[in-house]
Every structure is written in C-alpha cells, then in structure tokens.
Short mmCIF file of C-alpha atoms and ligand atoms in Angstrom, two decimals:
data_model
loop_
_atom_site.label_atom_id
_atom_site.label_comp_id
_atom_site.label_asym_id
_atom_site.label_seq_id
_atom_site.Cartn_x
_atom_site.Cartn_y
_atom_site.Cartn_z
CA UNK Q 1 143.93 130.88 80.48
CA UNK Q 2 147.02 129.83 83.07
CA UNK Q 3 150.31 131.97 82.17
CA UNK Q 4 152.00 128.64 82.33
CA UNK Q 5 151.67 124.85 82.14
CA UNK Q 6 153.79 122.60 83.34
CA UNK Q 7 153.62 119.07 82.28
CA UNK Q 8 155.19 117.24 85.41
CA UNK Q 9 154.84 117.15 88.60
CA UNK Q 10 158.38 116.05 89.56
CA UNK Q 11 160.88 117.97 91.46
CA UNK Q 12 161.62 119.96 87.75
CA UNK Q 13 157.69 120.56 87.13
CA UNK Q 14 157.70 121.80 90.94
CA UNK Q 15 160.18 124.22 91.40
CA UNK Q 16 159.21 125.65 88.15
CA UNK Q 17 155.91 125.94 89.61
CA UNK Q 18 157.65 128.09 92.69
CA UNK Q 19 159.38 130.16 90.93
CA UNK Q 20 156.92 130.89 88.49
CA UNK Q 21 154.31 131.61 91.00
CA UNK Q 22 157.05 133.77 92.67
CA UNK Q 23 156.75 135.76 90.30
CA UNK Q 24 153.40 136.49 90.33
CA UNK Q 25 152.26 133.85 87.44
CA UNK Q 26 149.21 131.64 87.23
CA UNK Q 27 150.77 128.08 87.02
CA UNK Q 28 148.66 124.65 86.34
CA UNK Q 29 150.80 121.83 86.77
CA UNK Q 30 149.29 118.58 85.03
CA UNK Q 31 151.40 115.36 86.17
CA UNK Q 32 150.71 111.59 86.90
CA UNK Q 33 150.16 110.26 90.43
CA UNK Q 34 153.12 111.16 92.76
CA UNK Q 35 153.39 107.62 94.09
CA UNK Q 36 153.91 106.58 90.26
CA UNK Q 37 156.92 109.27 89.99
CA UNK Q 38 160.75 107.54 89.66
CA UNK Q 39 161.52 109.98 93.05
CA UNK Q 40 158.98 108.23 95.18
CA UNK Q 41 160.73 104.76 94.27
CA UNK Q 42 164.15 106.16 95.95
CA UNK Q 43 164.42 104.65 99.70
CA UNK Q 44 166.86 107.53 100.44
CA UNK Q 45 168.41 110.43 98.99
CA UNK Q 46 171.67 111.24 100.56
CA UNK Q 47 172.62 114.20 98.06
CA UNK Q 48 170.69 116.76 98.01
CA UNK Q 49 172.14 119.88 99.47
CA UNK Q 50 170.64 120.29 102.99
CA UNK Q 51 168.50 117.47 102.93
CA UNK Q 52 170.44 114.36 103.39
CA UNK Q 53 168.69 111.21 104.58
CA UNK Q 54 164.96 112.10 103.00
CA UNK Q 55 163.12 109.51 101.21
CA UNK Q 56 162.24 110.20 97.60
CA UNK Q 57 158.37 109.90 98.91
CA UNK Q 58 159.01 112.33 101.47
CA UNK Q 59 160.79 114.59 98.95
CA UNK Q 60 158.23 114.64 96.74
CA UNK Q 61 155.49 115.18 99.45
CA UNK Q 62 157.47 118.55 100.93
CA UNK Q 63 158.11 119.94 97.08
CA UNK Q 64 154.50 119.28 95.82
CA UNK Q 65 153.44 121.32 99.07
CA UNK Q 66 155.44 123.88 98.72
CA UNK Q 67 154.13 124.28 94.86
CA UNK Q 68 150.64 124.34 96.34
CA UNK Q 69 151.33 126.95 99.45
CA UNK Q 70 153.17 128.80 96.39
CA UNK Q 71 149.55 128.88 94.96
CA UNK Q 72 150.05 126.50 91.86
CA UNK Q 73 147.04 124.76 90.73
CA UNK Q 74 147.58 120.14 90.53
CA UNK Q 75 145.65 118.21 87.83
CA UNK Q 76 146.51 114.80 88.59
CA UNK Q 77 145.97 113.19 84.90
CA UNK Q 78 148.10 112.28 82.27
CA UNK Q 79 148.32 115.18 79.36
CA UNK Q 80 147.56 113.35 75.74
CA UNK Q 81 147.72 115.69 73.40
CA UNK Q 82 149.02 119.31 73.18
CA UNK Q 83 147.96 121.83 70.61
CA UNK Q 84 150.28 124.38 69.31
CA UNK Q 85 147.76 127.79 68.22
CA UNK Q 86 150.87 130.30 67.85
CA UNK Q 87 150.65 132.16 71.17
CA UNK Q 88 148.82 129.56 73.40
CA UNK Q 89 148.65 125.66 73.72
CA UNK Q 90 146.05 123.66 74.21
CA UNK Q 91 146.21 120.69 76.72
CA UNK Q 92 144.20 117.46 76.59
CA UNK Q 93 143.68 115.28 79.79
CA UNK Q 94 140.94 112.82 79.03
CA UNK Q 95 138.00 114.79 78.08
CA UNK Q 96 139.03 117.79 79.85
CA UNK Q 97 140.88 120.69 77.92
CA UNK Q 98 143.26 123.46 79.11
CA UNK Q 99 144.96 126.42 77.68
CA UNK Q 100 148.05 128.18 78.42
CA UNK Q 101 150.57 130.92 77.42
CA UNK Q 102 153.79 128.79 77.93
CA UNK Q 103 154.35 125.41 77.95
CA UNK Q 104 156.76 123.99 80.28
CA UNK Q 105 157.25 120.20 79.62
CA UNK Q 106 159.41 118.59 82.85
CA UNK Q 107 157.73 114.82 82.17
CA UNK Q 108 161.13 113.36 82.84
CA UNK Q 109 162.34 110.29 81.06
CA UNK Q 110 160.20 108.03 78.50
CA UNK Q 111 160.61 104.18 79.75
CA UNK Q 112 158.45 102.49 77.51
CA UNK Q 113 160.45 101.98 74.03
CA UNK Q 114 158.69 101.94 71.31
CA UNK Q 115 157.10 98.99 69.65
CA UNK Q 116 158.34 97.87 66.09
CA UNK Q 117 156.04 99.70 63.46
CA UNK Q 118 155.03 102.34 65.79
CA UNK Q 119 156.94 104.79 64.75
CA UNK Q 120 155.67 105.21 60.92
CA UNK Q 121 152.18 104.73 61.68
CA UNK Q 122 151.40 107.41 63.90
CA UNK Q 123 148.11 109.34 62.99
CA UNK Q 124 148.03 106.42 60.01
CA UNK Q 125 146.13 104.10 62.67
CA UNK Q 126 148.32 104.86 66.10
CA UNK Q 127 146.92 106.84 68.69
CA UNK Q 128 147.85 107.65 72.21
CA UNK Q 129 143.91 109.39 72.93
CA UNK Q 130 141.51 107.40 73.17
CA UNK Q 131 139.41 110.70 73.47
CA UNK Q 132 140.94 112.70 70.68
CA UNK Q 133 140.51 109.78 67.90
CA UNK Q 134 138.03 107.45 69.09
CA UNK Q 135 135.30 108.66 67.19
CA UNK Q 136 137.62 107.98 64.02
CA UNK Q 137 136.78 103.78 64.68
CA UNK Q 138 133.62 104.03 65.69
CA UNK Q 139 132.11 100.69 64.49
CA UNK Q 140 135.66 99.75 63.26
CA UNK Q 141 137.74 96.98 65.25
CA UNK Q 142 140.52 98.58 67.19
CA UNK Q 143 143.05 97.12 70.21
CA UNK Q 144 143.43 99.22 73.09
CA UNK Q 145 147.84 98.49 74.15
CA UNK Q 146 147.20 99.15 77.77
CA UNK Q 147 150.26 99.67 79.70
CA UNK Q 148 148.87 102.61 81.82
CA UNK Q 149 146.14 102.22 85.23
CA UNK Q 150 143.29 104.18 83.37
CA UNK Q 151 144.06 102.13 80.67
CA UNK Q 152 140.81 100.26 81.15
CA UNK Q 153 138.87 102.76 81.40
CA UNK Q 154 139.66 103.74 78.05
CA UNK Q 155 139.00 101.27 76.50
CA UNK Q 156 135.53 100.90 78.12
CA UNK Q 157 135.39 104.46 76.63
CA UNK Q 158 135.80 103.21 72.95
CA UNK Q 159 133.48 100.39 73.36
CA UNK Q 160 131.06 102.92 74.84
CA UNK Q 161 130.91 104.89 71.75
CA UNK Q 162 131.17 101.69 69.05
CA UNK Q 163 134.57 100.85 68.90
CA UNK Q 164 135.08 96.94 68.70
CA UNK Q 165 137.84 96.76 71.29
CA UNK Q 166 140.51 93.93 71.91
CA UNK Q 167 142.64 94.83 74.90
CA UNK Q 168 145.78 93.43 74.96
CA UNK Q 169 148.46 93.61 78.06
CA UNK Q 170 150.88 91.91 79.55
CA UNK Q 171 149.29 91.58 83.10
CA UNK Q 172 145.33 90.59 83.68
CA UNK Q 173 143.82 94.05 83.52
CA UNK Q 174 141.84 95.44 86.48
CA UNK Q 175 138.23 97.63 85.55
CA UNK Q 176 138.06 96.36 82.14
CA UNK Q 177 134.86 96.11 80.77
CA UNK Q 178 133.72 92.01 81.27
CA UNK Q 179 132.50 92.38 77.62
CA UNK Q 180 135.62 93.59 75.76
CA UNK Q 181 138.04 90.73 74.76
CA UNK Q 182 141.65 90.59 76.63
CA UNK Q 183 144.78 89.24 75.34
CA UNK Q 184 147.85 88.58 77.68
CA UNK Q 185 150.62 89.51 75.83
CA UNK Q 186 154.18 90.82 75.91
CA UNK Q 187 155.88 90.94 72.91
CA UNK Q 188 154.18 93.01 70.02
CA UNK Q 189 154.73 94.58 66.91
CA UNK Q 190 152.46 97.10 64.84
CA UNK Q 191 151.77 95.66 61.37
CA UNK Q 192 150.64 98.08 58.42
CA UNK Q 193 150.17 98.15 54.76
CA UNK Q 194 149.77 101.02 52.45
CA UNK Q 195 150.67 103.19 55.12
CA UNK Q 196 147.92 102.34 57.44
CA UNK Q 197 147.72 99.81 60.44
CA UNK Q 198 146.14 96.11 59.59
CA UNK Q 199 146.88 94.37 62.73
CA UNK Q 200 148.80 94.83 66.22
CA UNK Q 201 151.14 90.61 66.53
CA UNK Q 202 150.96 89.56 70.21
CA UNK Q 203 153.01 86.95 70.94
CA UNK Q 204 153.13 85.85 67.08
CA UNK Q 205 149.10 86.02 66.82
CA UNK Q 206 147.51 88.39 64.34
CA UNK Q 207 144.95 90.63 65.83
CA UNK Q 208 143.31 92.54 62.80
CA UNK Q 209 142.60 95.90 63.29
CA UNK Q 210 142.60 99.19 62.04
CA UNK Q 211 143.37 101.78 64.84
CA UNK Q 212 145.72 100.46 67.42
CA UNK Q 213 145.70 103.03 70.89
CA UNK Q 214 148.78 102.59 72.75
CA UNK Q 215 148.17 104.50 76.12
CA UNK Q 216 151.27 104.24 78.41
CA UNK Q 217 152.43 106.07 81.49
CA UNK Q 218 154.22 108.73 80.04
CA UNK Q 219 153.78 110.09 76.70
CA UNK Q 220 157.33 111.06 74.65
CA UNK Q 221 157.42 114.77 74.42
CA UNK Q 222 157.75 114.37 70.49
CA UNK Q 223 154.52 112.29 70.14
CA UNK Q 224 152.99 115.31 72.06
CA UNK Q 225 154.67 118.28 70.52
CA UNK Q 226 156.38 116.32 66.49
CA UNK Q 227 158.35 119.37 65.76
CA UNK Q 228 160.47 119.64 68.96
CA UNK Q 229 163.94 119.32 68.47
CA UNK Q 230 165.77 116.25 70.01
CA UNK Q 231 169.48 115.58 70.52
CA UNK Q 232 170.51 112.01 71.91
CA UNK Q 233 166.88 111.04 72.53
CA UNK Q 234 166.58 114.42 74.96
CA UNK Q 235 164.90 117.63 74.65
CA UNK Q 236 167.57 119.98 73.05
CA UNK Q 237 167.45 123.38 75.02
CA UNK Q 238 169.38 126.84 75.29
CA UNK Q 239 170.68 128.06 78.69
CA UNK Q 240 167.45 129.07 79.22
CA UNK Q 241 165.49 126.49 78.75
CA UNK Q 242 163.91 127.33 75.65
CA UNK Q 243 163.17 124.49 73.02
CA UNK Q 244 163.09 125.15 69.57
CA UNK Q 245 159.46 125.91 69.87
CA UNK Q 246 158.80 129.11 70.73
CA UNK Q 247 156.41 129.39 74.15
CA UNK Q 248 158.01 125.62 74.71
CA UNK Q 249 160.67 125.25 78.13
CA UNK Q 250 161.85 121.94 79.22
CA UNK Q 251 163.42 121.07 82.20
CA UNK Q 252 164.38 118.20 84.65
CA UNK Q 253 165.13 114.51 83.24
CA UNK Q 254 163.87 114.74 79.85
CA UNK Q 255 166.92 117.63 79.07
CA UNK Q 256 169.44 115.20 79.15
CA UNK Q 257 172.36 113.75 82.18
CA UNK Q 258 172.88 113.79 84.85
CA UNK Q 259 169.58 112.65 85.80
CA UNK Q 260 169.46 114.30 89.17
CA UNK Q 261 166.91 116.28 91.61
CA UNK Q 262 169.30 118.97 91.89
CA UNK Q 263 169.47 119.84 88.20
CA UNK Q 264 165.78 119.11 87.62
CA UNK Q 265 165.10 121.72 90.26
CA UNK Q 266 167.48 124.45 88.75
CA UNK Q 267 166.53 123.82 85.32
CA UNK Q 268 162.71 123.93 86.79
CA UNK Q 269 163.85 127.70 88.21
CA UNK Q 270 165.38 128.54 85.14
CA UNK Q 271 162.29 127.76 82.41
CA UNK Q 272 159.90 129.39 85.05
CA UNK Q 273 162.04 132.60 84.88
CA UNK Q 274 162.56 132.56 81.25
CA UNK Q 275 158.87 132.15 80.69
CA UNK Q 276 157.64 134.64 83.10
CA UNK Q 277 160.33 137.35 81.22
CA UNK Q 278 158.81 136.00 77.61
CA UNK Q 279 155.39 136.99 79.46
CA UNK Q 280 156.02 140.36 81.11
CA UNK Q 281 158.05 141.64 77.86
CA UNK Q 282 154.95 140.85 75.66
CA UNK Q 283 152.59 142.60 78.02
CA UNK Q 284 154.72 145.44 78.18
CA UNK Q 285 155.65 145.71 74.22
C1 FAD V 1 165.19 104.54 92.32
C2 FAD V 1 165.72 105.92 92.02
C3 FAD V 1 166.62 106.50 92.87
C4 FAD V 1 167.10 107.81 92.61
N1 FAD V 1 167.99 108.36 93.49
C5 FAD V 1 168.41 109.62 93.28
C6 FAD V 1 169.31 110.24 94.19
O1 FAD V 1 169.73 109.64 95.20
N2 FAD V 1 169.71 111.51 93.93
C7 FAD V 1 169.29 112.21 92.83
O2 FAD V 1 169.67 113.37 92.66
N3 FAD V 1 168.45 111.63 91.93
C8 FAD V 1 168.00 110.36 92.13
N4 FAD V 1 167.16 109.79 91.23
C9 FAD V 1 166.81 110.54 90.00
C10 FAD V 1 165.69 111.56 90.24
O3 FAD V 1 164.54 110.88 90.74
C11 FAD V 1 165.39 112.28 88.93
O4 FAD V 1 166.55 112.89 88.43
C12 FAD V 1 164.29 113.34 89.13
O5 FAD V 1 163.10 112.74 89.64
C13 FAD V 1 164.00 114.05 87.81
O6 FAD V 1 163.00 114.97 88.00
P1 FAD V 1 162.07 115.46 86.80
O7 FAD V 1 161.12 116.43 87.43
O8 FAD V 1 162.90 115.91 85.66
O9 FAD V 1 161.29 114.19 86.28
P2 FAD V 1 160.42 113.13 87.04
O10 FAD V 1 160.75 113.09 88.49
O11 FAD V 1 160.56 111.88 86.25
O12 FAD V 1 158.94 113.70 86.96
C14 FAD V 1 158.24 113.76 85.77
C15 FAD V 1 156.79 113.45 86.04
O13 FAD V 1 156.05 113.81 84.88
C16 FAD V 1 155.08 112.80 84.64
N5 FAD V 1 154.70 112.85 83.23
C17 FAD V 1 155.43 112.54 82.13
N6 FAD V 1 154.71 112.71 81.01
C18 FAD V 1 153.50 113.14 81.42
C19 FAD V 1 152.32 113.46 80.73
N7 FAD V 1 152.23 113.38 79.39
N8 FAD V 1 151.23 113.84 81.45
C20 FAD V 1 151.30 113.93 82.81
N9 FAD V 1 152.41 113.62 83.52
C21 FAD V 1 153.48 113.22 82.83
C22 FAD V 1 155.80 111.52 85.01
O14 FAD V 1 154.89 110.46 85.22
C23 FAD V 1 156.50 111.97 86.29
O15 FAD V 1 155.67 111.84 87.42
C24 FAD V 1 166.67 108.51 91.45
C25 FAD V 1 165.75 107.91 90.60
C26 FAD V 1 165.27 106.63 90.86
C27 FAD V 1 164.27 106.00 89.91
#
C-alpha cells in the first residue's frame, strides 16, 4: 500500500510528490501522458519565479524528474474509479488496481462539459469504466462516447467480452476494432426513461442502447469521488488542503483561480505536508 496517491501528474501532483517523498513517504503518482497536460501546450512561461523564459514542455520535463530523483513512483494511465474503504482508497486504472492511505487529487481542470442527460443517469446506464461495468452489458447493446486515445481500445474491450458496441466520436477513430460500428458525431444527448438510459442522439439519430460509456480525458473529481464537496464547480478545501473527505487533499487547478503553476505547486506542498502529518499522527496515536 503507497502512503499517498496522487492523481495528476501536473506541476500540483508533482511537487506534492516532492514534498511528500521529502518526508520520507511512499508516493504513486497516476496521471495522463505529459505531452497531453495544459502546461506542455504553453510556448513560454515568463512568470515563474526564477525560471523565466522555460517552455511549459520543458517545465514539465524538469518537475516530473525531479518527482522521480525524489523517488516517487509514475503510472502513466488515466484513474477511473476510486474506492473510498474508510482508511484507504482504492484506485482503478484499466484493469490494474492500487491502494493508498491518502488520496491527493491535483487532476486540474475538467474541459469536457457534460452532455445533456448525463448527469441523472449515472450508474442508471452511464459509465466512465469500461472495466468496472462492462460485464453489466454483456450481450446487451451499448455505445462506447470516445473522446479519449485509449478510447478504442475500450471499446474493443467490451466487444471482447459480448458487449454489442457502437462507437460514436467526433473524429474517425484510430485502433478501433474493424468489426465494431462507428458513428461520426458531435452533438449528443443521453436519452433515458424510467430512470435508465434507452439511447445516446448523435446528430439527431437515435442509437438504442442500454449502457452508454463515456470515457474522456479527464474524469471530474465528483464522478470519481460523488460525495466531495464543490463550490463554483471547484474542489472546496481548508488551508490545508483537506476536502471534506477525510484522507482526500486537492491541489493545483481543480481548487479554484488563479489557475497558475505557482499556486498549483504550493498547494501541491501544502496537501503533501498535511497528509504526511495525518500519517505520522496515526502511527504514533
Ligand atoms: C496554453 C496555456 C498557457 C499557460 N501559461 C501559463 C503561464 O504562463 N503561467 C502560469 O502560471 N500558468 C500558465 N498556464 C496554467 C498552468 O498550466 C496551470 O495552472 C497548471 O498546469 C495547473 O497545474 P495542475 O497540476 O493543477 O493541473 P494540470 O497541469 O492540469 O495537471 C493535471 C493532470 O492530471 C491529469 N488528470 C486529470 N484527471 C485524471 C485522472 N482521472 N487520471 C489520470 N490523470 C488525470 C490531467 O490530464 C493533467 O495531466 C497555462 C495553461 C495553458 C493551457
């Protein structure tokens, strides 16, 4: 079991990942590929203290090293579900599942907004794992909303196991299965009755269906952890980073304005300090 996970690798996820390992903690950060991060999209930084003139790429190359000559541990994956068992939580990425003693989520901003009848559906027929509820629509006709890379690989994944799989997506998708049906669509809506999904509308055209997985980039922190408390759309913390979950941290982006490196990487500090104190006071009481 790691002392801490850190859902990020950004520069919040990373400093947290310093500090914590600075203070003699086992850290696991689980984040999307760098080259995907908003950072590595920045030509040039020109305010960061110290480092003017860096490109975000070259930013987030120097901070991810440092995190790893710190000793952190990078999973490269996107985390789709997270389990809440009291004094650990459990982490899914794909099949793969990891277990930690605090949870420090610094996944920055959600993009994607949600699509209309989302929302009220979710675990009535939405998913965002494709291996946590596939077995669910095994045999059962399901669209796969692929806005993520691995995207197709999921859905291969439910048609491997007896899902009948539409993809739909707004761009041609690359590695899908030549067997599974595409749609090219942008515009689409979630349609349900009696609670439970019926059909995903692309474009205006009925797809029938009764499990819809919608696997984007990021996944909101609320779709991974319902109970946390948000205020404006952002993760509502204390001065030290604690959410309302106990074990929980958040830092970076996804706390709220201004959206910048230097107060993702203090906040990252701060939740890594807070959580190693949580840690050390319950081994020592
Ligand atoms: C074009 C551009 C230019 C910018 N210029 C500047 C600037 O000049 N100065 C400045 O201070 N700031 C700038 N910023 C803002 C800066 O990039 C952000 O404030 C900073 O990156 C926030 O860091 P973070 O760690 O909170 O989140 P992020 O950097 O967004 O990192 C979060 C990471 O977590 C990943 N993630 C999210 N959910 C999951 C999940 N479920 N599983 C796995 N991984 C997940 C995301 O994919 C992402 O890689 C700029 C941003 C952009 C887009």
């Amino acid at each position: 079991m790691y002392d801490m996970i850190i859902i990020g690798g950004g520069p919040a996820g990373l400093s947290a990942a310093v500090a914590a390992q600075g203070r003699g903690k086992q850290v696991l950060v689980i984040s999307n590929p760098a080259e995907g991060n908003p950072l590595s999209k920045a030509p040039v930084i020109h305010n960061y203290l110290g480092l003017p003139g860096r490109s975000g790429r070259q930013m987030m190359e120097e901070f991810t090293k440092h995190a790893l000559d710190m000793g952190a541990e990078l999973r490269t994956g996107r985390v789709l579900t997270a389990m809440n068992m009291g004094d650990s939580f459990f982490l899914t990425v794909g099949s793969d599942v990891y277990e930690g003693k605090k949870l420090i989520f610094a996944g920055g901003i959600s993009r994607g907004t949600k699509y209309p009848g989302e929302e009220g559906l979710v675990g009535h027929g939405v998913s965002y794992c494709a291996t946590c509820d596939g077995m669910l629509y095994r045999k059962r006709p399901v669209v796969v909303i692929g806005r993520a890379k691995d995207a197709p690989l999921e859905a291969n994944y439910l048609a491997q196991i007896g899902c009948q799989v539409t993809y739909v997506s707004p761009a041609a998708p690359v590695g899908l299965d030549a067997a599974i049906p595409s749609v090219k669509a942008g515009r689409l809506e979630i349609a349900g009755e009696g609670g439970s999904v019926t059909a995903v509308v692309a474009d205006g055209a009925k797809i029938p269906c009764e499990g819809v997985f919608i696997l984007r980039e990021t996944v909101a922190p609320n779709d991974l952890l319902p109970e946390l408390e948000l205020e404006d759309g952002y993760i509502k913390v204390n001065r030290s980073m604690e959410t309302n979950i106990p074990g929980v941290y958040a830092a970076g982006d996804c706390t709220g304005k201004p959206l910048q490196i230097s107060k993702a990487v203090g906040e990252g500090l701060i939740a890594a300090q807070a959580a190693a104190e949580a840690i050390e006071a319950a081994n020592n009481g």
